[in-house]
Short mmCIF file of C-alpha atoms and ligand atoms in Angstrom, two decimals:
data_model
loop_
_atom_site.label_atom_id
_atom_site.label_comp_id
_atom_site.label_asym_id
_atom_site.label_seq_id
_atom_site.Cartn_x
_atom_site.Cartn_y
_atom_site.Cartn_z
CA UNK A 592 -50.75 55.45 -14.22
CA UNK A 593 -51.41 54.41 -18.16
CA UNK A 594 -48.23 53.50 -19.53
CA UNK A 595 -47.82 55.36 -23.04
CA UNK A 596 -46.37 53.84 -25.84
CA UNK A 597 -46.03 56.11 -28.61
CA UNK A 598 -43.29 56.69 -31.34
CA UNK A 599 -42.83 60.27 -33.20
CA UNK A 600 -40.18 60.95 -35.42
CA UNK A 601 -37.58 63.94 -35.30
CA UNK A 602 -36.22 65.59 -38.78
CA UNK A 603 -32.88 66.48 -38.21
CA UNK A 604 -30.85 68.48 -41.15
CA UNK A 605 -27.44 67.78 -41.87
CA UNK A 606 -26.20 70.26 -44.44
CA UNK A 607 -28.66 69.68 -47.18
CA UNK A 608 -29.52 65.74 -45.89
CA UNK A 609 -32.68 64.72 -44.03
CA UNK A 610 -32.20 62.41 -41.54
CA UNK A 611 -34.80 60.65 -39.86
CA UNK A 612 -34.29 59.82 -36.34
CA UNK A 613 -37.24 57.77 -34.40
CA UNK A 614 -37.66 58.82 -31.04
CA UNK A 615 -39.71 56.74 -28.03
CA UNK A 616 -41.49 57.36 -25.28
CA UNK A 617 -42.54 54.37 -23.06
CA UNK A 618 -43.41 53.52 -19.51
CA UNK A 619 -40.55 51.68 -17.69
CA UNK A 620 -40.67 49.56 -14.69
CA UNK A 621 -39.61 51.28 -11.32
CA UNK A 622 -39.07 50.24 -8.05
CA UNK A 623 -41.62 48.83 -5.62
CA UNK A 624 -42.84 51.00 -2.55
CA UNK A 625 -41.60 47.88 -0.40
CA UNK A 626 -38.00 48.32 -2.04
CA UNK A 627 -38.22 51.81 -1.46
CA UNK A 628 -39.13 51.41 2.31
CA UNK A 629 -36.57 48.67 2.99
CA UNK A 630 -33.46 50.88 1.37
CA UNK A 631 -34.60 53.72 3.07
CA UNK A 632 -34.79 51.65 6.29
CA UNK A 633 -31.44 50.45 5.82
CA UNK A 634 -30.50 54.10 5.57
CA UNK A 635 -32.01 54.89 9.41
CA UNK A 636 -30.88 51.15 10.82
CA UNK A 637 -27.69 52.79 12.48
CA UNK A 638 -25.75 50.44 10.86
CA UNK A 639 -23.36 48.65 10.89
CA UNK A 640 -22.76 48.81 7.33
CA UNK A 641 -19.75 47.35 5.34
CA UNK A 642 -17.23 49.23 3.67
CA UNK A 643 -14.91 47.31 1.47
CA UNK A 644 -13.92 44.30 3.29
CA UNK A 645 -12.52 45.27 5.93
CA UNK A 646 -14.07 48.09 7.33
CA UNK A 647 -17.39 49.09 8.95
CA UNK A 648 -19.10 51.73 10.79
CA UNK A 649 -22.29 52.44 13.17
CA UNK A 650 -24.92 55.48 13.61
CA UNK A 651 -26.92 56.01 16.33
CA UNK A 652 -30.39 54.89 14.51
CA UNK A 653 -32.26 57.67 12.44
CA UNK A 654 -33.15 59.00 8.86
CA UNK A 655 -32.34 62.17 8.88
CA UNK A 656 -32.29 65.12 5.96
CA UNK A 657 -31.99 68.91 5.69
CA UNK A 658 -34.91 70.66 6.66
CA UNK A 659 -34.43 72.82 3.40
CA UNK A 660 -32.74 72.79 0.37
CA UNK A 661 -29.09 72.92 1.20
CA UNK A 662 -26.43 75.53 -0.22
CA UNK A 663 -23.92 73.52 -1.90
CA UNK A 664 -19.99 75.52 -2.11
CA UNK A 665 -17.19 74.57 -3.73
CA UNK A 666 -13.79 74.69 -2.30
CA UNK A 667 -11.54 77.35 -3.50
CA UNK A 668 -8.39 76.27 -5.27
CA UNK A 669 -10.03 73.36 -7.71
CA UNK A 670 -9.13 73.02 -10.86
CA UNK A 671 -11.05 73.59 -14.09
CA UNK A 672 -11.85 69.68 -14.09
CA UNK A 673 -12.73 69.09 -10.27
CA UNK A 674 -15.13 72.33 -10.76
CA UNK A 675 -17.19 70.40 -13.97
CA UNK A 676 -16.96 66.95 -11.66
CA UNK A 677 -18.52 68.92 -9.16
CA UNK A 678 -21.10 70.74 -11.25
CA UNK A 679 -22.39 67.33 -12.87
CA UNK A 680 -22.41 65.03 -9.56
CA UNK A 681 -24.79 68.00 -8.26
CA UNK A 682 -26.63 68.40 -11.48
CA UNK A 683 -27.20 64.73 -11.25
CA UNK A 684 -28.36 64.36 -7.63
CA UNK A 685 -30.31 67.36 -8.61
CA UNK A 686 -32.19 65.71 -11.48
CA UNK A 687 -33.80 63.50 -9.14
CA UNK A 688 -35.44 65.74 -7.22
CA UNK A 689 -38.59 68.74 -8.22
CA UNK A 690 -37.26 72.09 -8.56
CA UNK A 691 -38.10 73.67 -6.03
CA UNK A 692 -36.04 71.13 -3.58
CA UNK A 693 -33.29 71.29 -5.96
CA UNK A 694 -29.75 71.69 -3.72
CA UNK A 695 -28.40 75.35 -4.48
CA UNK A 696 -24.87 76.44 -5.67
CA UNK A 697 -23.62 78.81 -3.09
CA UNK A 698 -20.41 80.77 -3.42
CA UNK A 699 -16.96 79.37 -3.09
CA UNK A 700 -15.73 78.17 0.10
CA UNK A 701 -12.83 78.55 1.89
CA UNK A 702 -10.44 75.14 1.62
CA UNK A 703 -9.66 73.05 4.71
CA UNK A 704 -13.28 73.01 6.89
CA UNK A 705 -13.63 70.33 7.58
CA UNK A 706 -10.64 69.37 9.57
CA UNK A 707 -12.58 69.03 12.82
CA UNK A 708 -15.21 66.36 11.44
CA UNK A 709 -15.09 64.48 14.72
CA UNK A 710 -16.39 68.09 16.50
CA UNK A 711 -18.97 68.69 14.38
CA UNK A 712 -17.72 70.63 11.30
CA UNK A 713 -17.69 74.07 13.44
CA UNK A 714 -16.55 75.91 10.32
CA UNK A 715 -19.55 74.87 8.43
CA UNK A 716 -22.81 76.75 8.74
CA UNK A 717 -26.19 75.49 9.03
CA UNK A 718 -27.82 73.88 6.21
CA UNK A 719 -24.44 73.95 3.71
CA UNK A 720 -22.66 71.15 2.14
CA UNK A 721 -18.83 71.93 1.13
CA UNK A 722 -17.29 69.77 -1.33
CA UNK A 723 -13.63 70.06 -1.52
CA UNK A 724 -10.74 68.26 -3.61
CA UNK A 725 -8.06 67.35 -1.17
CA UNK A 726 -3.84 67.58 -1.54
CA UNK A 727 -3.38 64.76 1.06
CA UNK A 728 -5.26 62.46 2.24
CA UNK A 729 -9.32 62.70 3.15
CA UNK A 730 -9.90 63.15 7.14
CA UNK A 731 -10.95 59.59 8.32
CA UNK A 732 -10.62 56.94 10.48
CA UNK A 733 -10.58 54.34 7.39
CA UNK A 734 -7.19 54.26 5.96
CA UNK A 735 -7.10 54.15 2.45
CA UNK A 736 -10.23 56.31 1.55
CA UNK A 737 -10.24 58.34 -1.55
CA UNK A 738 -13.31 59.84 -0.76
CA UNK A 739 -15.37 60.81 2.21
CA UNK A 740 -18.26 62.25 3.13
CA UNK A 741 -18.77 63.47 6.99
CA UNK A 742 -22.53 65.02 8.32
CA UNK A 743 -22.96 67.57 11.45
CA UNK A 744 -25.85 65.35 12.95
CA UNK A 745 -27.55 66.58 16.10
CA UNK A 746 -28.41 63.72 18.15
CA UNK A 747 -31.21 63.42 21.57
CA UNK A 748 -31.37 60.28 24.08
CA UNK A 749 -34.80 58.80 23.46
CA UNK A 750 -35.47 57.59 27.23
CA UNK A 751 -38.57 55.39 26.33
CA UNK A 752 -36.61 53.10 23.90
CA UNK A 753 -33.53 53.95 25.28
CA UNK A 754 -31.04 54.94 23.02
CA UNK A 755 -29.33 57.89 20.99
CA UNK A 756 -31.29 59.03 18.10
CA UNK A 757 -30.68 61.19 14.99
CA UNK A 758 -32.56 64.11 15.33
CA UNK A 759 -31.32 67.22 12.89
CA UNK A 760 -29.06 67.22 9.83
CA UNK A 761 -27.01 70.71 10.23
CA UNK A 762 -24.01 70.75 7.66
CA UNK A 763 -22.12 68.60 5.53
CA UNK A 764 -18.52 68.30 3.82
CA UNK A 765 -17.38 65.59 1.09
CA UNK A 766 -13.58 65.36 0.92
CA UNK A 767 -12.30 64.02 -2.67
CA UNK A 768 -8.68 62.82 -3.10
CA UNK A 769 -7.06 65.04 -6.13
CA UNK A 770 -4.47 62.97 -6.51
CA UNK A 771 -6.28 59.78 -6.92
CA UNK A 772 -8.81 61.08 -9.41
CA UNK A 773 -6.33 62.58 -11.06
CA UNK A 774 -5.54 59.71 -12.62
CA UNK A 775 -9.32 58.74 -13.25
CA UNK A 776 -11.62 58.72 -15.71
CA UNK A 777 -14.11 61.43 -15.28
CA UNK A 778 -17.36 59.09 -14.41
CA UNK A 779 -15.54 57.35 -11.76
CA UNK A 780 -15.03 61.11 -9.90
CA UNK A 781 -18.56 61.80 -11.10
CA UNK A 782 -19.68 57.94 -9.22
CA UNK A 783 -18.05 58.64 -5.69
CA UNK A 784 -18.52 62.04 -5.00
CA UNK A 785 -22.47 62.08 -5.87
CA UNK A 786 -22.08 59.09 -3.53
CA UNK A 787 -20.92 61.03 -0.71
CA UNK A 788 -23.12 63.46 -1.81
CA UNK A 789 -25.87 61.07 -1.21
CA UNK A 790 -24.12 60.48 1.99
CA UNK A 791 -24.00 64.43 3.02
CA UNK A 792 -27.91 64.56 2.34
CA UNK A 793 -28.61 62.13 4.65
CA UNK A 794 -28.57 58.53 3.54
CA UNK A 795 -25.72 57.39 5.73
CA UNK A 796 -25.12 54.18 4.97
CA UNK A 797 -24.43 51.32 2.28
CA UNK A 798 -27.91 49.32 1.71
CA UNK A 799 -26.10 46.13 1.57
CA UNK A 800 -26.01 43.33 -1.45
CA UNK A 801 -29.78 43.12 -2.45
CA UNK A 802 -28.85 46.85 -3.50
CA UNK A 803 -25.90 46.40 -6.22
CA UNK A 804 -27.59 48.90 -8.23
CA UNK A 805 -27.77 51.90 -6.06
CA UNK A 806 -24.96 54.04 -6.28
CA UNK A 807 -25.04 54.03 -2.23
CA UNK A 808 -24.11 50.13 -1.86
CA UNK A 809 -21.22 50.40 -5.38
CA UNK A 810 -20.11 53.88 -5.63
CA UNK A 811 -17.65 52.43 -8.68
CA UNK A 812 -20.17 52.27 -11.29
CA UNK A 813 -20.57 54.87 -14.42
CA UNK A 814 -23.15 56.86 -13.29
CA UNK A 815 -24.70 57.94 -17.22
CA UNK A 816 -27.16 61.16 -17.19
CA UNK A 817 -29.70 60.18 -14.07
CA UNK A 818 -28.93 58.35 -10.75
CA UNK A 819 -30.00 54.43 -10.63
CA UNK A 820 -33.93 54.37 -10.22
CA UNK A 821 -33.47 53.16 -6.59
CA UNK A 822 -31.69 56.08 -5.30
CA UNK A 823 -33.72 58.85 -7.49
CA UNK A 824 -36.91 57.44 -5.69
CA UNK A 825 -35.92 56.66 -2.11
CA UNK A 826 -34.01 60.08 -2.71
CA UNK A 827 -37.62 61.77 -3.55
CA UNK A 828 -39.45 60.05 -0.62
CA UNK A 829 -36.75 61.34 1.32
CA UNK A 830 -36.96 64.88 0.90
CA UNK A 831 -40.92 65.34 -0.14
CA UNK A 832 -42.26 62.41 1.75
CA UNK A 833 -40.75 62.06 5.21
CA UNK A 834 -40.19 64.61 8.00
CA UNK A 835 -36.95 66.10 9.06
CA UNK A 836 -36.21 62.98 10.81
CA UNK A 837 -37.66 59.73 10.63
CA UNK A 838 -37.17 56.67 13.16
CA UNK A 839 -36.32 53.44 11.48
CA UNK A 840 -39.60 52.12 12.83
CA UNK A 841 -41.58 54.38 10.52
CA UNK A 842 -40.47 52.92 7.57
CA UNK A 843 -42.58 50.36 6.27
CA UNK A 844 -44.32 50.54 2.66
CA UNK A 845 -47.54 51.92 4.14
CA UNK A 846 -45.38 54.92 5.08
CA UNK A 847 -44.59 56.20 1.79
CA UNK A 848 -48.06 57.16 0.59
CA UNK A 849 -49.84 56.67 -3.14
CA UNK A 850 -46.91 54.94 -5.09
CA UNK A 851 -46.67 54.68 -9.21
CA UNK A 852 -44.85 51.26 -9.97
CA UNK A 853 -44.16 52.28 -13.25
CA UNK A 854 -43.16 55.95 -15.47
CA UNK A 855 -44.92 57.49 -18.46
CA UNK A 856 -41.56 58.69 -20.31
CA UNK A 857 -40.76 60.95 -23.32
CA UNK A 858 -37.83 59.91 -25.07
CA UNK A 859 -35.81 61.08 -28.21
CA UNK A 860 -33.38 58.98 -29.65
CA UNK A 861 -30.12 60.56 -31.72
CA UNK A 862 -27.43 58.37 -32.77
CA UNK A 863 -26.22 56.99 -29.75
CA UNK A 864 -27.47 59.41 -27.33
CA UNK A 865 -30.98 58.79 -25.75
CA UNK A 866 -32.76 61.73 -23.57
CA UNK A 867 -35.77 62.63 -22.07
CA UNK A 868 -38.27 62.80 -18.99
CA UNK A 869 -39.17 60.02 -16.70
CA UNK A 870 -42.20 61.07 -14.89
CA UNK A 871 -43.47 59.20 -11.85
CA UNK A 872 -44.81 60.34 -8.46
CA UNK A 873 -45.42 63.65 -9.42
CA UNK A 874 -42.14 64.13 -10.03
CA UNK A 875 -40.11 64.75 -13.44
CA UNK A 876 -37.00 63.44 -13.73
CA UNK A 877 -34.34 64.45 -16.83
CA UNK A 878 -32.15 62.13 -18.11
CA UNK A 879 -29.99 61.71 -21.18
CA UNK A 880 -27.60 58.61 -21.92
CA UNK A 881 -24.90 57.42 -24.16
CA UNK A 882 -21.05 56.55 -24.70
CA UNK A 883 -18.29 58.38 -22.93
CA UNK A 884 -15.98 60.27 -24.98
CA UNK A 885 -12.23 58.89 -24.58
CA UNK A 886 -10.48 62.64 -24.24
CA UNK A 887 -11.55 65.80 -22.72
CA UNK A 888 -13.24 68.12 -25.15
CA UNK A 889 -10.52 70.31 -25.11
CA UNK A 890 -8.00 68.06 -26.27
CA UNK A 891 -10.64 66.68 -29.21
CA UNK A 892 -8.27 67.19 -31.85
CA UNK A 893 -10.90 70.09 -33.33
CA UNK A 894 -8.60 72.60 -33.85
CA UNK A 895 -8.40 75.29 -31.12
CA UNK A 896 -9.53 78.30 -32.74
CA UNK A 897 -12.84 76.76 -34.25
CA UNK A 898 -16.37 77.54 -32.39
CA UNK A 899 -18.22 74.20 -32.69
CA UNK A 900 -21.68 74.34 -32.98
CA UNK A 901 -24.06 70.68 -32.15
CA UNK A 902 -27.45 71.24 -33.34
CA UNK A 903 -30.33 69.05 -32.15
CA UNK A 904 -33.73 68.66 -30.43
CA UNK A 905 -35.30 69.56 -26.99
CA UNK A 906 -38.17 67.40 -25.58
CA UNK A 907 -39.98 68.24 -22.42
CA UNK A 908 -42.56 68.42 -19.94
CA UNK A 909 -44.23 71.62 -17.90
CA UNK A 910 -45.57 71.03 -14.16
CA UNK A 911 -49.22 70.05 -15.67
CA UNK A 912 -47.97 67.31 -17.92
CA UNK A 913 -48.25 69.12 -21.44
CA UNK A 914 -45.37 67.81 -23.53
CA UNK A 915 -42.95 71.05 -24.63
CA UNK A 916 -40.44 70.56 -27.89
CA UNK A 917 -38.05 72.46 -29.83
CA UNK A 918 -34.64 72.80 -31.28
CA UNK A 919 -31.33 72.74 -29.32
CA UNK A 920 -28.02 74.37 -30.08
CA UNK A 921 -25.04 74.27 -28.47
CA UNK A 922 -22.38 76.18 -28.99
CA UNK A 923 -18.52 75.79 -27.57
CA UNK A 924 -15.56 78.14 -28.57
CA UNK A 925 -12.69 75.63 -27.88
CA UNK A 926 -10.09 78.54 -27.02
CA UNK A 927 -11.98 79.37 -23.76
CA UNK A 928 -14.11 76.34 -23.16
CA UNK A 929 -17.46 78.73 -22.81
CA UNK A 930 -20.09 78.94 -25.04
CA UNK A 931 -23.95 79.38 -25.32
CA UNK A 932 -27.08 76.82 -25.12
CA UNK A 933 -29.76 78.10 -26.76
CA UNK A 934 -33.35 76.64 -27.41
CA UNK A 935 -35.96 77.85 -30.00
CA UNK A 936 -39.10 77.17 -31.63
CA UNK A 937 -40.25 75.57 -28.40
CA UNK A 938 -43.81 74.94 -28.71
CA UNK A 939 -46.13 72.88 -25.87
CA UNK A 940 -48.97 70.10 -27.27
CA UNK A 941 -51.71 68.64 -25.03
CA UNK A 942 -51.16 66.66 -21.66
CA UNK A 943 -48.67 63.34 -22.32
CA UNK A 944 -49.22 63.71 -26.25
CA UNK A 945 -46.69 63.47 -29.28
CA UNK A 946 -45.02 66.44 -30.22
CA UNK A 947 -45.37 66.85 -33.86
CA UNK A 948 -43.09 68.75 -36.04
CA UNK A 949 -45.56 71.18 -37.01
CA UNK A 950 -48.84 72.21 -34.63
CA UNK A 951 -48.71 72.84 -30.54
CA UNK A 952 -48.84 76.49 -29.39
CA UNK A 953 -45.57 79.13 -28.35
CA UNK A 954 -44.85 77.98 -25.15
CA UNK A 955 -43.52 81.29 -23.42
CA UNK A 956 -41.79 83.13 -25.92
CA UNK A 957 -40.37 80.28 -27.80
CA UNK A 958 -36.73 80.79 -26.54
CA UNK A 959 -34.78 79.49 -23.67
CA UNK A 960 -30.50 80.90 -23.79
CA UNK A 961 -28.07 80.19 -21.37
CA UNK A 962 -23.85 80.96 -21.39
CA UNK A 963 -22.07 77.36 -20.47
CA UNK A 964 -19.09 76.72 -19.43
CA UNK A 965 -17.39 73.53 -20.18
CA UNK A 966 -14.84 71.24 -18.04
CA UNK A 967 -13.73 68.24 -19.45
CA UNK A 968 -16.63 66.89 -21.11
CA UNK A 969 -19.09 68.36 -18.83
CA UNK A 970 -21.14 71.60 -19.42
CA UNK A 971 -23.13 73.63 -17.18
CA UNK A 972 -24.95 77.08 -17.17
CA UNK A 973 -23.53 80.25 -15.82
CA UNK A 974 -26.31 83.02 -16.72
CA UNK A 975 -28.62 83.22 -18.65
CA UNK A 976 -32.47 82.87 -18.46
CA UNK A 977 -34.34 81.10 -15.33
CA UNK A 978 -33.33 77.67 -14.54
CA UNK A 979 -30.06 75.41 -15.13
CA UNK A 980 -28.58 73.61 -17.74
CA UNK A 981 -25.96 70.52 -17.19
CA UNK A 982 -24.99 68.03 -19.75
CA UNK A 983 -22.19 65.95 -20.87
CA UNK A 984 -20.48 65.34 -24.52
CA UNK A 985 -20.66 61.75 -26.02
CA UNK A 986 -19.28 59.58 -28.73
CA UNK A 987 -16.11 59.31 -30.83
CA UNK A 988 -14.91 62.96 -31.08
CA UNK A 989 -17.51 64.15 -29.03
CA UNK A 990 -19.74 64.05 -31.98
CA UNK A 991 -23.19 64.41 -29.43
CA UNK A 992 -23.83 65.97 -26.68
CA UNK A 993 -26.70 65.16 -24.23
CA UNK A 994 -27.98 67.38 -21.37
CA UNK A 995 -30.95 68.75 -19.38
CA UNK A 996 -33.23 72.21 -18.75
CA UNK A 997 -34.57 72.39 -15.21
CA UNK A 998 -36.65 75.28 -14.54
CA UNK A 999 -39.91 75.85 -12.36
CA UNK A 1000 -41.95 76.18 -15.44
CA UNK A 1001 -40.10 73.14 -17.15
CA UNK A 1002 -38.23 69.75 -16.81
CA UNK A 1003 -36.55 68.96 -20.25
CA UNK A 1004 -33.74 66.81 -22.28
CA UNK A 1005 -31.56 67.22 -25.26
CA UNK A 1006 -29.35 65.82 -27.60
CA UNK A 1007 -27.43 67.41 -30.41
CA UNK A 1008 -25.11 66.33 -33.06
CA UNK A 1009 -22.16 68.17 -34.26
ZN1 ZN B 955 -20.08 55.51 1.46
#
């Protein structure tokens, strides 16, 4: 694919000052199909694979992965916090992937499944994934664990090579500490439970040391507003390229298919928060980035009683390519954490071109709204029109905020000032 370079520029008033604000979009370097293949192999090796010093474990050998999009259900009982952690480790993991295999938010959960991990997770049905926040300790056999992640796998004896194999991912359950990430900053939750997230969809290992940047091998790293390029693409080949379960020895490069080594982005640039659309593989992936707030939103310092309104830009891109933009407002009443996200003036412009303030055509009927809910300094939709929103505030008193549209019709990015 053409890499595009181009540069556009956003007007963005501020009472009764312009301010110009250059935005990018540029083609970025990904991963090589080799890479790819290798984590992924690493992934249906069986193991063993380290964790911390001191401890490792063993599968039988096998890539396996849910044969559809799971249900995802949170525990009953979490708090306000745990519920936004939640949220945004799925919206993330959920970034990565097209619509249509995003992972779904089922209902609540009863607490305390998956107590019999070692038979199978008999509480859990087929093809769900319950995430719960622990009082005690995680069920595991490593002491110490703050977080784990256990998978229903169904396994068959391969007589010709003689061995156990993976066959069929049923259920899943992640078990978070609350007392340890109590104490935590919000990204490190946000790291290790779309880690055993990762784990619950099927990659069931740690890829080793030539893989310090996926999220699999370090789950201590701030995870921003997208997963590391590594584990978005072998998490894409995963569930759009492979079968429902994959032997390690049909995992080599040639497996994966036609393979873009690099992205054709659209970027906008606001202050210090950067968002857009990385598109590669036929796939379009939202991201946003910037600087982690030092409080929750709620304890800002904004006075309680006030409605704060951050007013910004959408950029975007529909299923054939044509570039979608627009304004982006997002409102918070501080004395129940919920508020709106509403987009307007959204117009679409030719296949990979520059939106320009002026020009384009309606795209739909020029609106997107959505009621949010906010938990810590997370936000995600509760109603509203088609599709989900998820985002997170940034700066020094959460002066941006940064966050994503995902929709069948639409993948798309924000970022608003306040
Ligand atoms: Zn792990």
């Amino acid at each position: 694919m053409k890499r595009l370079i181009a540069t556009f520029v956003l007007i963005v008033l501020v009472g009764c000052v312009q301010v110009a604000v250059a935005a990018i979009s540029k083609g970025l370097e990904l991963p090589s199909k080799e890479r790819v293949a290798e984590y992924l192999w690493t992934h249906a090796s069986g193991g063993p694979w380290q964790s911390g010093p001191n401890y490792s474990f063993t599968h039988p050998p096998g890539l396996v992965r849910f044969a559809v999009p799971p249900s995802v259900r949170l525990a009953a009982g979490m708090s306000k916090r745990e519920r936004a952690i939640a949220m945004h480790a799925i919206a993330l993991v959920n970034r990565a992937l097209p619509y249509e295999h995003h992972v779904l938010l089922g209902p609540d959960a009863p607490a305390g499944v998956a107590w019999d991990w070692k038979g199978g997770l008999p509480d859990i049905p087929d093809g769900q994934i319950f995430i719960e926040f622990v009082k005690g300790n995680p069920n595991s056999d490593r002491p110490g664990s703050s977080a784990v992640s256990h998978q229903a796998i169904i396994r068959k004896y391969d007589a010709l090579q003689g061995r156990w194999e993976k066959k069929h991912l049923r259920a899943s359950a992640v078990e978070m500490s609350s007392v340890v990430f109590r104490g935590r900053p919000d990204w490190q939750a946000v790291s290790v439970l779309v880690h055993e997230l990762l784990h619950g969809l099927g990659f069931a290992g740690h890829p080793g040391k030539d893989f310090a940047d996926s999220i699999m091998e370090n789950a201590w790293f701030r995870l921003d507003g997208s997963l590391p390029d590594i584990d978005i693409d072998a998490l894409q080949v995963l569930y759009t390229k492979l079968s429902e379960d994959t032997e390690p020895e049909e995992l080599s490069a040639l497996d994966l298919g036609a393979w873009n080594d690099e992205s054709t982005d659209i970027t906008g640039v606001l202050g210090p928060v950067s968002f857009g659309v990385r598109h590669a593989n036929n796939v379009s992936v939202p991201f946003t980035s910037g600087p982690e707030p030092s409080k929750p939103l709620a304890e800002s310092g904004l006075s309680k009683t006030r409605v704060v309104t951050w007013r910004g830009e959408l950029l975007g891109l529909t299923p054939k390519l044509r570039t979608v933009a627009g304004t982006a407002t997002v409102s918070v009443a501080l004395f129940t954490m919920c508020g709106t996200a509403k987009f307007a003036n959204l117009r679409s412009f030719p296949v990979l071109s520059e939106p320009t303030r002026r020009g384009g055509v309606r795209w739909g009927d020029g609106t997107l709204d959505y009621d949010i809910r906010v938990g810590s300094n997370y936000l995600y939709s509760t109603g509203g029109d088609a599709g989900a929103v998820s985002g997170s505030f940034y700066g020094r008193n959460h002066g941006y905020v940064g966050g994503t549209v995902e929709r069948l019709d639409l993948t798309a990015a924000f970022g608003a000032r306040r």
